[in-house]
CSV table of C-alpha atoms in Angstrom, one decimal:
chain,number,residue,atom,x,y,z
A,1,GLN,CA,-274.6,-129.0,138.6
A,2,PHE,CA,-277.4,-131.3,138.3
A,3,ARG,CA,-279.2,-128.4,140.8
A,4,ASN,CA,-278.4,-125.8,138.4
A,5,GLU,CA,-279.9,-127.9,135.7
A,6,ILE,CA,-282.8,-129.0,137.4
A,7,LYS,CA,-283.5,-124.7,138.8
A,8,ALA,CA,-283.0,-123.8,134.9
A,9,GLN,CA,-285.3,-125.7,133.5
A,10,MET,CA,-288.2,-125.0,136.3
A,11,GLU,CA,-287.4,-121.9,135.9
A,12,ILE,CA,-287.9,-122.2,131.7
A,13,LYS,CA,-291.3,-124.2,132.7
A,14,LYS,CA,-292.3,-121.4,134.5
A,15,SER,CA,-291.4,-118.7,131.5
A,16,ILE,CA,-293.4,-121.1,129.2
A,17,GLU,CA,-296.6,-121.0,131.6
A,18,GLU,CA,-296.7,-117.4,132.3
A,19,GLN,CA,-296.5,-116.7,128.6
A,20,LYS,CA,-299.5,-119.0,128.2
A,21,MET,CA,-301.4,-117.0,131.0
A,22,LYS,CA,-300.7,-113.8,129.4
A,23,HIS,CA,-302.1,-114.8,125.5
A,24,LEU,CA,-304.8,-117.1,127.5
A,25,VAL,CA,-305.2,-113.4,129.5
A,26,LYS,CA,-305.4,-111.8,126.0
A,27,ALA,CA,-307.7,-113.9,124.9
A,28,TYR,CA,-310.6,-113.0,127.5
A,29,ALA,CA,-309.9,-109.5,127.6
A,30,ALA,CA,-310.5,-109.4,123.3
A,31,MET,CA,-313.9,-111.3,123.3
A,32,LYS,CA,-317.3,-110.0,123.9
A,33,PRO,CA,-317.9,-110.0,127.3
A,34,GLN,CA,-320.5,-112.0,127.5
A,35,ALA,CA,-319.0,-114.6,125.8
A,36,ALA,CA,-316.3,-114.5,127.9
A,37,ALA,CA,-318.2,-114.6,131.2
A,38,GLY,CA,-319.8,-118.0,129.9
A,39,LEU,CA,-316.2,-119.5,129.7
A,40,ILE,CA,-314.9,-118.0,132.9
A,41,GLU,CA,-318.6,-119.7,135.1
A,42,ARG,CA,-317.0,-122.8,134.1
A,43,LEU,CA,-313.2,-121.9,135.6
A,44,GLU,CA,-312.1,-123.7,138.9
A,45,LEU,CA,-312.8,-120.3,141.3
A,46,PRO,CA,-308.8,-119.9,141.8
A,47,PHE,CA,-308.1,-119.7,138.2
A,48,ALA,CA,-310.9,-117.3,136.9
A,49,VAL,CA,-309.3,-115.2,140.1
A,50,GLU,CA,-305.8,-115.5,138.3
A,51,VAL,CA,-307.7,-114.5,134.7
A,52,LEU,CA,-309.6,-111.8,135.7
A,53,SER,CA,-307.0,-109.8,138.3
A,54,ARG,CA,-304.4,-109.6,135.2
A,55,MET,CA,-307.2,-107.8,132.9
A,56,GLN,CA,-307.5,-104.1,133.2
A,57,GLY,CA,-310.5,-103.3,135.4
A,58,ASP,CA,-312.5,-102.2,132.6
A,59,ALA,CA,-312.4,-105.3,130.7
A,60,ALA,CA,-312.9,-107.4,133.9
A,61,GLY,CA,-316.0,-105.3,135.0
A,62,GLY,CA,-317.2,-106.2,131.9
A,63,ILE,CA,-317.1,-109.3,132.0
A,64,LEU,CA,-318.2,-110.2,135.5
A,65,SER,CA,-321.4,-107.9,134.8
A,66,PHE,CA,-322.3,-111.2,132.8
A,67,VAL,CA,-321.6,-113.4,134.9
A,68,GLU,CA,-324.3,-115.3,137.4
A,69,LYS,CA,-324.2,-113.0,140.4
A,70,GLU,CA,-323.2,-116.2,142.9
A,71,THR,CA,-320.0,-116.7,140.9
A,72,ALA,CA,-319.5,-113.3,140.4
A,73,ALA,CA,-319.0,-112.7,144.2
A,74,ARG,CA,-316.7,-115.0,145.0
A,75,ILE,CA,-314.6,-114.2,142.3
A,76,SER,CA,-315.2,-110.6,143.5
A,77,GLN,CA,-313.8,-111.7,147.2
A,78,GLY,CA,-311.1,-113.3,145.2
A,79,LEU,CA,-309.8,-109.9,143.6
A,80,VAL,CA,-309.9,-108.9,146.8
A,81,LYS,CA,-307.5,-111.4,148.3
A,82,ALA,CA,-305.0,-111.8,145.3
A,83,ARG,CA,-304.1,-107.4,145.1
């Protein structure tokens, strides 16, 4: 029973984290691409890849077009591996 409780708590935490990520992705997608790019450049690479991989291609592409070229290339490589 204790194991089931822990498992249930972990599922709740995972669900909350997923909701937060969806909200964040929506916020970045709603921003002007240049502003979002400035923020994306400051994220750790795996997190930037995660955020952009959850966006529609045109939104992610618009943001990436404003990201510094070397960073955009690394993010693009991460996106290919993430799919």
